[in-house]
mmCIF file with all atom_site columns, C-alpha atoms in Angstrom:
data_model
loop_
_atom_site.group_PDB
_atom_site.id
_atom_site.type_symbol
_atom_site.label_atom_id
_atom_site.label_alt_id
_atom_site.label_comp_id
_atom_site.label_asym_id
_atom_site.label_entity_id
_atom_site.label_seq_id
_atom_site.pdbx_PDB_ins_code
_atom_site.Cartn_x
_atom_site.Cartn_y
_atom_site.Cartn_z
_atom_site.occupancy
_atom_site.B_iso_or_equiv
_atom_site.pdbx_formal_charge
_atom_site.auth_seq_id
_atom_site.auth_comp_id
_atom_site.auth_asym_id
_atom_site.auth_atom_id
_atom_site.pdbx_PDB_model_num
ATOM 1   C CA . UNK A 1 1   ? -46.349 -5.729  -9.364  1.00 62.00 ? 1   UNK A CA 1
ATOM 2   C CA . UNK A 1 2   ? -47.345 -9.142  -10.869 1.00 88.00 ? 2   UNK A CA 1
ATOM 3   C CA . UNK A 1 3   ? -49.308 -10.942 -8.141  1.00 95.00 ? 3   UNK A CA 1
ATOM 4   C CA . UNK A 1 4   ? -47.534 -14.236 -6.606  1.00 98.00 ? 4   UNK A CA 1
ATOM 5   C CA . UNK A 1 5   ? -47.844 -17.656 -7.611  1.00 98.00 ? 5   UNK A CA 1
ATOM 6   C CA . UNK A 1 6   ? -48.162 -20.911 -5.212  1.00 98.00 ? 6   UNK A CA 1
ATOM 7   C CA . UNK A 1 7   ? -46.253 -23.813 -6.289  1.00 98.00 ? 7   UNK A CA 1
ATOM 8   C CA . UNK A 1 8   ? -46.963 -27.086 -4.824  1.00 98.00 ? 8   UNK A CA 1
ATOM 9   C CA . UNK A 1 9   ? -45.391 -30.188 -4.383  1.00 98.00 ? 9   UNK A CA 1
ATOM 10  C CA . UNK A 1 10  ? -46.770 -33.361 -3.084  1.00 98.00 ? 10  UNK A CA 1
ATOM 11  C CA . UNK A 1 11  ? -44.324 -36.253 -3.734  1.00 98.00 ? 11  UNK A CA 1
ATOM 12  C CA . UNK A 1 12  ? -42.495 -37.735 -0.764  1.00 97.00 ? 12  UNK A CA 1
ATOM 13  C CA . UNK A 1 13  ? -39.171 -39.100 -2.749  1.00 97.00 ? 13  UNK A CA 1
ATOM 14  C CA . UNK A 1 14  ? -36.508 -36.222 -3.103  1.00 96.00 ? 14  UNK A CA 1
ATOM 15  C CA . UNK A 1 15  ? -35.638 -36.844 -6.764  1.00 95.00 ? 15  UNK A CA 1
ATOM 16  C CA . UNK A 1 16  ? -38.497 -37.898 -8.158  1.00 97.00 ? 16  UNK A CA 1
ATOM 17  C CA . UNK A 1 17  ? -39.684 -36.269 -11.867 1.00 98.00 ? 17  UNK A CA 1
ATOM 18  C CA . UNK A 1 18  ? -42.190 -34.694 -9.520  1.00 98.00 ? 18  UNK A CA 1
ATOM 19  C CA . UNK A 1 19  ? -39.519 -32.891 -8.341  1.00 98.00 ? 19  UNK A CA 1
ATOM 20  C CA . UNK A 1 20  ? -37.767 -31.979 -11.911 1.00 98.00 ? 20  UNK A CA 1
ATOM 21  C CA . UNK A 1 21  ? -41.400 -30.409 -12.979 1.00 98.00 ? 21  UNK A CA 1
ATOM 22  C CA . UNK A 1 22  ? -41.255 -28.797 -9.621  1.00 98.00 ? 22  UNK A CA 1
ATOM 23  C CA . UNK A 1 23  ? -37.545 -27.278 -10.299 1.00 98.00 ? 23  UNK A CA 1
ATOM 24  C CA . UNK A 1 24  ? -38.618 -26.683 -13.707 1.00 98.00 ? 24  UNK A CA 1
ATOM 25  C CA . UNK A 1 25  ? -41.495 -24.755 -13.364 1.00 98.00 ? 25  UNK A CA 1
ATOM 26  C CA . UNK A 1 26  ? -40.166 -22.653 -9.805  1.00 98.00 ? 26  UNK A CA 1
ATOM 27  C CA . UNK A 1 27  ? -37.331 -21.783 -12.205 1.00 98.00 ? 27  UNK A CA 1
ATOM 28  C CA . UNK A 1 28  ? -39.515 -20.660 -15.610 1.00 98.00 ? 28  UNK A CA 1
ATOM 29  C CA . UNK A 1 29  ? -41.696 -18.419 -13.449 1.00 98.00 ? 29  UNK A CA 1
ATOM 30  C CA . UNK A 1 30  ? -38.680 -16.858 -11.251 1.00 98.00 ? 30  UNK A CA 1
ATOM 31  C CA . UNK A 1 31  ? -36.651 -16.268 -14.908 1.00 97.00 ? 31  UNK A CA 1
ATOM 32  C CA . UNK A 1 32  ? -40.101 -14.364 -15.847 1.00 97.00 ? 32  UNK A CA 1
ATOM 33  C CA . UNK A 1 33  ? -39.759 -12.541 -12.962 1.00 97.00 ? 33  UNK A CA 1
ATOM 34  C CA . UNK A 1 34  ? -43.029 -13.972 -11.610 1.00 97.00 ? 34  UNK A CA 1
ATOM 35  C CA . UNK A 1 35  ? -42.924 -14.299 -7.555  1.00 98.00 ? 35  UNK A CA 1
ATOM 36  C CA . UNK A 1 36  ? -42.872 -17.699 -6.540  1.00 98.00 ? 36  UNK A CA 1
ATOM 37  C CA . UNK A 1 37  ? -44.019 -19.095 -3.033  1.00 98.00 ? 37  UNK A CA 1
ATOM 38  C CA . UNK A 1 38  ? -42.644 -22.754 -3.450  1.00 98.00 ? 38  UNK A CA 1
ATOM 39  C CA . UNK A 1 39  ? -43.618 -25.453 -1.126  1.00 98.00 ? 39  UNK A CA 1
ATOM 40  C CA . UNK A 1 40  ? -42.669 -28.808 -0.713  1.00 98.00 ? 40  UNK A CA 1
ATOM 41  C CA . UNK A 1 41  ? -45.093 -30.467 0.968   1.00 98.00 ? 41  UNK A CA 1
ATOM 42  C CA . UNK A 1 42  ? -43.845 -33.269 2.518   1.00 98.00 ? 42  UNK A CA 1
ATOM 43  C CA . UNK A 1 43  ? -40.243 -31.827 3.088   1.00 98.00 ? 43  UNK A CA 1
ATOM 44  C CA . UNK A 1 44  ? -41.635 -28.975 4.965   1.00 98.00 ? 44  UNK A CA 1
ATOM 45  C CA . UNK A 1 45  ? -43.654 -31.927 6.960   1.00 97.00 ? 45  UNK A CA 1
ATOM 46  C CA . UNK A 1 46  ? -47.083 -30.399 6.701   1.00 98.00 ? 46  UNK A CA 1
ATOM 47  C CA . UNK A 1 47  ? -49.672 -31.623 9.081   1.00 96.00 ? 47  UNK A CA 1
ATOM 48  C CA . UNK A 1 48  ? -52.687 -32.549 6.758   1.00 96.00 ? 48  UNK A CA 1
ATOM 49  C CA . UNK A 1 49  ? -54.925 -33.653 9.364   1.00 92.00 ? 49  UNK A CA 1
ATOM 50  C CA . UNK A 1 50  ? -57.865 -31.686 10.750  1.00 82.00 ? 50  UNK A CA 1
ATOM 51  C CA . UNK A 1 51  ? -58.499 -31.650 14.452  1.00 77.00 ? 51  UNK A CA 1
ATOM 52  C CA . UNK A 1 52  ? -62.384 -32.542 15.602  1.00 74.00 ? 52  UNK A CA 1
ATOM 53  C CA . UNK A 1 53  ? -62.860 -28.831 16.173  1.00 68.00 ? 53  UNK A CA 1
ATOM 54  C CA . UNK A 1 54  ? -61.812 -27.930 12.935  1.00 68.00 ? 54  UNK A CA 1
ATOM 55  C CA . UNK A 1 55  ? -64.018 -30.380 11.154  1.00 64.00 ? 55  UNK A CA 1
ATOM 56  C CA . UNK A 1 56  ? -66.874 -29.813 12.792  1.00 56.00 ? 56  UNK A CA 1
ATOM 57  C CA . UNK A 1 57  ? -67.656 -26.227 13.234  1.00 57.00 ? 57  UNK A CA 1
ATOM 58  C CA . UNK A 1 58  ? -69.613 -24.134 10.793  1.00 58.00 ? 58  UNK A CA 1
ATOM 59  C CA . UNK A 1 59  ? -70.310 -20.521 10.031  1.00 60.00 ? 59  UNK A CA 1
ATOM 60  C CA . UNK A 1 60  ? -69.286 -17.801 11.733  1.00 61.00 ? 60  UNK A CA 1
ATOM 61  C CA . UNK A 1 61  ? -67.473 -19.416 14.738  1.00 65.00 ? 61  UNK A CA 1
ATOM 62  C CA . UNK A 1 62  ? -65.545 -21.743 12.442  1.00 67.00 ? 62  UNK A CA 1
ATOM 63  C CA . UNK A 1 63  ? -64.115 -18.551 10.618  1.00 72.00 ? 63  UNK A CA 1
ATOM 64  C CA . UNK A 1 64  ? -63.503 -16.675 14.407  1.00 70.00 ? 64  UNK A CA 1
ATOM 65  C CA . UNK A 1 65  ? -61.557 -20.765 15.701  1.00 70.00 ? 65  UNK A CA 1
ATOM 66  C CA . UNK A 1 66  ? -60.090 -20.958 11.924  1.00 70.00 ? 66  UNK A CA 1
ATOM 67  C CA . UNK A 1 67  ? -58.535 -17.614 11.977  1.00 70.00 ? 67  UNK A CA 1
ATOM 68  C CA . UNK A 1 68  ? -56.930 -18.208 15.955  1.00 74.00 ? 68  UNK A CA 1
ATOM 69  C CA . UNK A 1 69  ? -54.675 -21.344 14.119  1.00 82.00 ? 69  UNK A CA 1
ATOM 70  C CA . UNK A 1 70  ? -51.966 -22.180 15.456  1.00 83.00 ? 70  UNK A CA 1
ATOM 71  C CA . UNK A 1 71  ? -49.994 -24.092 13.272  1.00 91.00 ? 71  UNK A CA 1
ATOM 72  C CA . UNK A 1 72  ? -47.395 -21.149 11.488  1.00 93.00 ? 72  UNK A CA 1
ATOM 73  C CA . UNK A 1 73  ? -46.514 -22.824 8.642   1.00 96.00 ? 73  UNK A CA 1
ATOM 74  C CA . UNK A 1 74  ? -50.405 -23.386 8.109   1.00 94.00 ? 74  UNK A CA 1
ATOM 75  C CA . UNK A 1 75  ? -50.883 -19.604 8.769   1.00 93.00 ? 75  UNK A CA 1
ATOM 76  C CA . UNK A 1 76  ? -48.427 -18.825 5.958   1.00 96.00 ? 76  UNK A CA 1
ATOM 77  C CA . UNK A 1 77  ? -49.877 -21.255 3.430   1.00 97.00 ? 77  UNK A CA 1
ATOM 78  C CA . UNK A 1 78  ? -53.003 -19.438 3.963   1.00 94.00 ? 78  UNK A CA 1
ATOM 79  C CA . UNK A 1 79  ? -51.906 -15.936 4.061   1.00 94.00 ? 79  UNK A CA 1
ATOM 80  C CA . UNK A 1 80  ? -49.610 -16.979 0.672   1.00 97.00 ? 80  UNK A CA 1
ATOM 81  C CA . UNK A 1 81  ? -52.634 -18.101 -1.096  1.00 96.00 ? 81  UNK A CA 1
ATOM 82  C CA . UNK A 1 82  ? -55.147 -14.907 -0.314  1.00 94.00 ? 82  UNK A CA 1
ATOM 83  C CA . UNK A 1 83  ? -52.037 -12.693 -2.119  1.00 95.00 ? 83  UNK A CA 1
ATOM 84  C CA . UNK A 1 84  ? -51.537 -15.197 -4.896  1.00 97.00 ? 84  UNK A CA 1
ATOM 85  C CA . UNK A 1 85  ? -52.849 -15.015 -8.502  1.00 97.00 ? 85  UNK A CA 1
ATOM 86  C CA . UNK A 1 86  ? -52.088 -18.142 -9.689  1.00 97.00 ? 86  UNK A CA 1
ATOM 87  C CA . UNK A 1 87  ? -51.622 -21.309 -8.721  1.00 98.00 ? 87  UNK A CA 1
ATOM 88  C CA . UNK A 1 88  ? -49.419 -24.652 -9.708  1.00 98.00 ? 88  UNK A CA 1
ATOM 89  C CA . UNK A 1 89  ? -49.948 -27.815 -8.656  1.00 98.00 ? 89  UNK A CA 1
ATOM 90  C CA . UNK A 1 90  ? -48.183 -30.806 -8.895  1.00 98.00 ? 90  UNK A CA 1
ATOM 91  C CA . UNK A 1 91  ? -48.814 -34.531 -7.762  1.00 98.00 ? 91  UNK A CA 1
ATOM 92  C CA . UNK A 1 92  ? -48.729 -37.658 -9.082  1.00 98.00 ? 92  UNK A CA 1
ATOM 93  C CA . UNK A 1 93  ? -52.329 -39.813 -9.656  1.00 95.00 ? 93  UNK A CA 1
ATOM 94  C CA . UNK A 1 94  ? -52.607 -42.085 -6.636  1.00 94.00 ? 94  UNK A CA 1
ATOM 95  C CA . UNK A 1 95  ? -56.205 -44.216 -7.083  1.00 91.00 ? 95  UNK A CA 1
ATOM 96  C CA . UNK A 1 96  ? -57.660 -41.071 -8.943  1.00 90.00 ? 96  UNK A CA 1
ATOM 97  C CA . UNK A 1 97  ? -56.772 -38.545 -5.900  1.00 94.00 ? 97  UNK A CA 1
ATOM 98  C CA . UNK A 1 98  ? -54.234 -36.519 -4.998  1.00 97.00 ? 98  UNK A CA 1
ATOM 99  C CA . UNK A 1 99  ? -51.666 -38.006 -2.281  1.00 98.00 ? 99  UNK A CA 1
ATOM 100 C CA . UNK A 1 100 ? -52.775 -37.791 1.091   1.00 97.00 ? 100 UNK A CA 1
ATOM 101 C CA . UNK A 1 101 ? -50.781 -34.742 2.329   1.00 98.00 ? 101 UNK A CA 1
ATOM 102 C CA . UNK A 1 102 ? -52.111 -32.465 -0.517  1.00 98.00 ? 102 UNK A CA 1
ATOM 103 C CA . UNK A 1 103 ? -55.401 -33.576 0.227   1.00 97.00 ? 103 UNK A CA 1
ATOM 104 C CA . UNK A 1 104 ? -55.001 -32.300 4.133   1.00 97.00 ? 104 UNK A CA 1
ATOM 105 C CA . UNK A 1 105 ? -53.890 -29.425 2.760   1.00 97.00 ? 105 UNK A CA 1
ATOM 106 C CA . UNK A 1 106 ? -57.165 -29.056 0.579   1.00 96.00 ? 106 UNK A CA 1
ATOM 107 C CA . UNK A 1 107 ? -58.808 -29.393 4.001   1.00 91.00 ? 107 UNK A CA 1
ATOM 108 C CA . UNK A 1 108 ? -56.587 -27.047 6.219   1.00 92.00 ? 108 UNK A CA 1
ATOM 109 C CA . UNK A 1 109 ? -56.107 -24.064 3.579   1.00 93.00 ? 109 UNK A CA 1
ATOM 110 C CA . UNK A 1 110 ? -59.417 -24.176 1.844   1.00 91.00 ? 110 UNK A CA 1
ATOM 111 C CA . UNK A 1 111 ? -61.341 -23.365 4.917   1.00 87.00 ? 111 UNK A CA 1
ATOM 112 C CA . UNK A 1 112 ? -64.662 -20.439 5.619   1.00 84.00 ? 112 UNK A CA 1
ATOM 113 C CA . UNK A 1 113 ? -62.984 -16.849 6.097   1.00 84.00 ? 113 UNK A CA 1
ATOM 114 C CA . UNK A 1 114 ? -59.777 -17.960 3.906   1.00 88.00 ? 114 UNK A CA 1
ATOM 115 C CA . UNK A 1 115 ? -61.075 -19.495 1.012   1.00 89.00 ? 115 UNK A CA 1
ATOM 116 C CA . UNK A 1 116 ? -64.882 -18.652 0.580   1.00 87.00 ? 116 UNK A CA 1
ATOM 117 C CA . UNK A 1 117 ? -67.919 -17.694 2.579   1.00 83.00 ? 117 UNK A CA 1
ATOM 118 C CA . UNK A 1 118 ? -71.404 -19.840 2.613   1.00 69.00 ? 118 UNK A CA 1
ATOM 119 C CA . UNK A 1 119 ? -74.472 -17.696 3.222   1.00 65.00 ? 119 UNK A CA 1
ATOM 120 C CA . UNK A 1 120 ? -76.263 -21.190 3.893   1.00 58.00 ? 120 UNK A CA 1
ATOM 121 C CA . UNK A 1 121 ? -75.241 -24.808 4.456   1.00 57.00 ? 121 UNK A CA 1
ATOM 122 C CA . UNK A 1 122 ? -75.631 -25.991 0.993   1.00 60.00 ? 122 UNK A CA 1
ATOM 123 C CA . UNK A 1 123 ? -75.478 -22.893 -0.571  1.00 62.00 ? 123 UNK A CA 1
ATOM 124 C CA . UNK A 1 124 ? -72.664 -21.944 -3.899  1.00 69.00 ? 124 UNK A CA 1
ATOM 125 C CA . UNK A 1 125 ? -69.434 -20.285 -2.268  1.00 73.00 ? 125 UNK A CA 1
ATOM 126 C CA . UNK A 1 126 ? -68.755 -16.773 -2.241  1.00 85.00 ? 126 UNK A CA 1
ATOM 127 C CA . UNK A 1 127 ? -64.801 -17.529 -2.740  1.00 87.00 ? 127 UNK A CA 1
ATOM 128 C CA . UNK A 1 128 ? -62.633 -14.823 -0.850  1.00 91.00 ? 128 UNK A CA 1
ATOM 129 C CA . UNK A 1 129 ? -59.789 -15.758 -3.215  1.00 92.00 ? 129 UNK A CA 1
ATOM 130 C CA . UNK A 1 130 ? -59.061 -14.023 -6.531  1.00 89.00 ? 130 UNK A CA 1
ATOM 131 C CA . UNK A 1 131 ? -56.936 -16.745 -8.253  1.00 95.00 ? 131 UNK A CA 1
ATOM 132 C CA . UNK A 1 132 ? -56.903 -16.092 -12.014 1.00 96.00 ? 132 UNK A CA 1
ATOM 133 C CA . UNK A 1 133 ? -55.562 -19.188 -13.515 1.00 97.00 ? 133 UNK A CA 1
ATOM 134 C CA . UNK A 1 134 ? -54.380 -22.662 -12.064 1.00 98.00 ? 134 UNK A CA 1
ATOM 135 C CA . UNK A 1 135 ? -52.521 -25.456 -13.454 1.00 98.00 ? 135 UNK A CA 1
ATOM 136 C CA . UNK A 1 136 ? -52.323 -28.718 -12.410 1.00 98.00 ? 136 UNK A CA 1
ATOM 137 C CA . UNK A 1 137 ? -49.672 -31.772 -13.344 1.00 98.00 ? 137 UNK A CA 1
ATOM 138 C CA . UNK A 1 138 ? -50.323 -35.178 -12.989 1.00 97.00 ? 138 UNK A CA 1
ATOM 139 C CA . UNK A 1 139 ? -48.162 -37.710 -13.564 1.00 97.00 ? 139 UNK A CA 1
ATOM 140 C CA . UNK A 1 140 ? -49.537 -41.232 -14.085 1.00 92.00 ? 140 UNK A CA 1
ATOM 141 C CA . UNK A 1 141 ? -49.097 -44.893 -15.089 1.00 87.00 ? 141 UNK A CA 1
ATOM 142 C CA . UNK A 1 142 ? -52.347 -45.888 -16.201 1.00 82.00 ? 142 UNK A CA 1
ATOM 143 C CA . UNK A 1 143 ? -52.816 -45.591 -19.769 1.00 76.00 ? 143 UNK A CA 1
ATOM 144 C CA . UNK A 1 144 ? -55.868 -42.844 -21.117 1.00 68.00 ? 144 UNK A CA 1
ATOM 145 C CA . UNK A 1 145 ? -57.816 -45.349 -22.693 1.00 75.00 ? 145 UNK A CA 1
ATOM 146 C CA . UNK A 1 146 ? -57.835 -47.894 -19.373 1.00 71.00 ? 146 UNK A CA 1
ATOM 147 C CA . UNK A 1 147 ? -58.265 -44.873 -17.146 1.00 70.00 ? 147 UNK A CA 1
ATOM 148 C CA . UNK A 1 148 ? -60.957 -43.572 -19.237 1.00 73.00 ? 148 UNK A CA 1
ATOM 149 C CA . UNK A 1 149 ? -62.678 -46.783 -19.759 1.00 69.00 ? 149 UNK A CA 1
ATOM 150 C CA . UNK A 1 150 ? -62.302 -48.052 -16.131 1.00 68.00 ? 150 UNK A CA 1
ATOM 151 C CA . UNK A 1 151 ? -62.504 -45.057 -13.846 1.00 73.00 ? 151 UNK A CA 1
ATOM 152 C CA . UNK A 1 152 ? -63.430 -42.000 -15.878 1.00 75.00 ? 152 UNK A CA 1
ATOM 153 C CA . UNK A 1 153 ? -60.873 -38.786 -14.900 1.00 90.00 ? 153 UNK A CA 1
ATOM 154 C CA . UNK A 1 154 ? -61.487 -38.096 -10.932 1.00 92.00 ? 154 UNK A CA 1
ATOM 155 C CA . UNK A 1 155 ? -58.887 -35.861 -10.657 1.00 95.00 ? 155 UNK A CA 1
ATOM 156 C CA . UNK A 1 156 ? -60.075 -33.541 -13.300 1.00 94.00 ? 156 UNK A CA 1
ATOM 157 C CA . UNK A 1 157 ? -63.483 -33.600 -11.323 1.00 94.00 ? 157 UNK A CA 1
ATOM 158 C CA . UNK A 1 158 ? -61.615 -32.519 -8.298  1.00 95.00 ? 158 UNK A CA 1
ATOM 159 C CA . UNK A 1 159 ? -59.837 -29.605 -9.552  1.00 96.00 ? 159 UNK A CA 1
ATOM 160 C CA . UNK A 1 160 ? -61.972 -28.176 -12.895 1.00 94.00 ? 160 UNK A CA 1
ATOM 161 C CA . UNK A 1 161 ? -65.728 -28.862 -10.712 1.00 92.00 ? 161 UNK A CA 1
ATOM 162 C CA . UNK A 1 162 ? -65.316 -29.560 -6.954  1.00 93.00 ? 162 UNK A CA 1
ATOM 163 C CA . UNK A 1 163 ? -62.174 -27.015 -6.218  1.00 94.00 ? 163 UNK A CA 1
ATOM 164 C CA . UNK A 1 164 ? -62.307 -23.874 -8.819  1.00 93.00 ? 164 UNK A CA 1
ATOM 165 C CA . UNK A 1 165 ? -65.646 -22.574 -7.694  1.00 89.00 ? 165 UNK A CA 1
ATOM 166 C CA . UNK A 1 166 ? -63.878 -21.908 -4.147  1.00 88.00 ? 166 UNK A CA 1
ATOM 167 C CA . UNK A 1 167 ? -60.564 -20.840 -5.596  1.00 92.00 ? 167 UNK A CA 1
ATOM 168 C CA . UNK A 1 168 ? -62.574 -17.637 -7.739  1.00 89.00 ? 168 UNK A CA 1
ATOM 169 C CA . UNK A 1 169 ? -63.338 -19.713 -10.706 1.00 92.00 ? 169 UNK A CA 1
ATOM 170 C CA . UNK A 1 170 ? -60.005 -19.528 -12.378 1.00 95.00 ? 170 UNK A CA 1
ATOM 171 C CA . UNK A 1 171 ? -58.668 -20.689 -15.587 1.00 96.00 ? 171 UNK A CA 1
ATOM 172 C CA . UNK A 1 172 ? -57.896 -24.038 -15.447 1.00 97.00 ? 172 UNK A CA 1
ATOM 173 C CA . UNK A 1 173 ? -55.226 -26.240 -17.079 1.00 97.00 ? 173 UNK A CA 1
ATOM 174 C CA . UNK A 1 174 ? -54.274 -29.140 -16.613 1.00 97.00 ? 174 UNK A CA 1
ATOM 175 C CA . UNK A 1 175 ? -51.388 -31.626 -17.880 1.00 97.00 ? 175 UNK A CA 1
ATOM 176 C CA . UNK A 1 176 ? -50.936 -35.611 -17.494 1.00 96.00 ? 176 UNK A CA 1
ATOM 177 C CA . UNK A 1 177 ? -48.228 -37.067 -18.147 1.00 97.00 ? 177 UNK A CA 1
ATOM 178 C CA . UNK A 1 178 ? -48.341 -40.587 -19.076 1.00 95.00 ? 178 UNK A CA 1
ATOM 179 C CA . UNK A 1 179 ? -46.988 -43.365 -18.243 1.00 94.00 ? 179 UNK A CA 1
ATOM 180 C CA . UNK A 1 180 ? -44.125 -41.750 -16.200 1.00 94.00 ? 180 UNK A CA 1
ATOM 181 C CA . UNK A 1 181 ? -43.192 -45.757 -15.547 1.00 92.00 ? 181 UNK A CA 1
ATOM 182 C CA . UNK A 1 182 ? -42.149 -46.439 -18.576 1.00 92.00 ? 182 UNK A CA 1
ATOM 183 C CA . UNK A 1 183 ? -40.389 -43.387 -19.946 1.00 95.00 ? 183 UNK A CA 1
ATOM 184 C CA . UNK A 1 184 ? -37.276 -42.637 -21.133 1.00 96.00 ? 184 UNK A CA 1
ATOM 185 C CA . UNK A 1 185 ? -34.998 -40.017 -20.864 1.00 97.00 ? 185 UNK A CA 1
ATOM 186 C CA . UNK A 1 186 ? -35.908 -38.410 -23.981 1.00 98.00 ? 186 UNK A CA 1
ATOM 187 C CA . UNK A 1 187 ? -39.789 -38.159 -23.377 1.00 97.00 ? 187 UNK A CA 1
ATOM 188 C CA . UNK A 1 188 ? -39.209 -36.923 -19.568 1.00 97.00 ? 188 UNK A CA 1
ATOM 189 C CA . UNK A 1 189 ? -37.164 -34.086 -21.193 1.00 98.00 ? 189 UNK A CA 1
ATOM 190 C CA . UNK A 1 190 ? -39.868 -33.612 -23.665 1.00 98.00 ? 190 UNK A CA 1
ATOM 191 C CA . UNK A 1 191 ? -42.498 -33.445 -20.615 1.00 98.00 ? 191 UNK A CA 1
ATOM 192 C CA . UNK A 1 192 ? -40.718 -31.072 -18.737 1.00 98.00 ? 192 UNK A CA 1
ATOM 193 C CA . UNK A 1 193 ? -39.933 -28.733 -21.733 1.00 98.00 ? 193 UNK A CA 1
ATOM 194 C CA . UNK A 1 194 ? -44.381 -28.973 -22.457 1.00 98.00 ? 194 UNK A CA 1
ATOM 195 C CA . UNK A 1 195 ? -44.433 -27.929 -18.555 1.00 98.00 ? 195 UNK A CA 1
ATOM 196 C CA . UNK A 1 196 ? -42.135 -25.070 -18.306 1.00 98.00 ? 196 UNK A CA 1
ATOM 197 C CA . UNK A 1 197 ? -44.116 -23.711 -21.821 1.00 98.00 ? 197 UNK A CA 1
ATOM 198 C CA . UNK A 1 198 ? -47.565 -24.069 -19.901 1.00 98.00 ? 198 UNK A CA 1
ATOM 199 C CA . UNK A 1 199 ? -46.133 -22.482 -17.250 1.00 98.00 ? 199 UNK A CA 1
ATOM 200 C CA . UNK A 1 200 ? -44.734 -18.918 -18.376 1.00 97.00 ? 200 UNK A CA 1
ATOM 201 C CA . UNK A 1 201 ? -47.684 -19.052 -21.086 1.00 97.00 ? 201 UNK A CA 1
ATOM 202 C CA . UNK A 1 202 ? -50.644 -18.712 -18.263 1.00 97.00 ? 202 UNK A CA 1
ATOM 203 C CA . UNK A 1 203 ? -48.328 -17.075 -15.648 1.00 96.00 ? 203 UNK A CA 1
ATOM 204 C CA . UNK A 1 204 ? -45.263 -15.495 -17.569 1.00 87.00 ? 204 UNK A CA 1
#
């Protein structure tokens, strides 16, 4: 059976084109009969934010308190992400980061005994995940060459060289689109048709 893939959304206006890529993409891997475990971030109101206890305990007891969560919905996110292969993302480019409620859920999901293992503070991750490939979507409305000039590419630090290593070094991809602002009609349909192609080629 081909392994699952997490889908997520993290754009708080119902209709946005983060939401058509969304639609687009759920729909191209469900018509390749990929499994899909779709969440909408901010419609399913996840809680990004850590509590003290989470935050601050390491090793071994932070894997025994991570494992006791509470929170079901963040139980499933995790349990949905140790099954998965693959894994979409898709945000917009606020201030070269991801919104804020896909960054709590960096922090809440990614954590010691669900994502990876540390032998030593410091040390490289052992990741406990076996994600194969992940592709990110960005939409944007800065333009390459000021974003390049000004600020470099953050995000693509983020993902490719802070996240991977602790996701089991998958096969990364990622898309901007650019500048969403300004586009019409023809060039969103263009985007969306480039998506859905990315999508069934690494996941179809």
């Amino acid at each position: 059976m081909t392994a699952p893939v997490v889908v997520l959304l993290a754009h708080p206006r119902p209709g946005s084109f983060n939401h058509a890529l969304a639609t687009r993409v759920v729909g191209t891997l469900e018509a390749a009969g990929v499994p899909v475990r779709f969440h909408d971030l901010y419609a399913e109101g996840f809680d990004p934010v850590l509590t003290a206890e989470e935050a601050y305990t390491t090793g071994e007891r932070a894997e025994a308190f991570l494992a006791a969560e509470p929170d079901p919905l963040v139980q499933r996110h995790r349990s949905e992400l140790r099954e998965a292969g693959g894994l979409v993302a898709i945000h917009p480019n606020w201030w070269g980061k991801p919104p804020a409620i896909l960054s709590g859920w960096l922090d809440r999901i990614l954590v010691p005994g669900v994502a990876y293992r540390l032998d030593d503070a410091g040390g490289a991750p052992e990741s406990l995940l076996s994600l194969r490939r992940l592709l990110v979507v960005n939409t944007s409305d800065t333009t390459e060459e000021r974003e390049r000039t000004l600020f470099g590419d953050p995000l693509d630090a983020i993902w490719r060289r802070c996240l991977a290593p602790y996701l089991g070094e998958p096969q990364v991809r990622r898309l901007v689109l650019r500048v969403v602002a300004d586009a019409g009609a023809a060039q969103r349909a263009a985007w969306l048709a480039d998506v859905a192609a990315e999508a069934e080629r690494l996941f179809g």
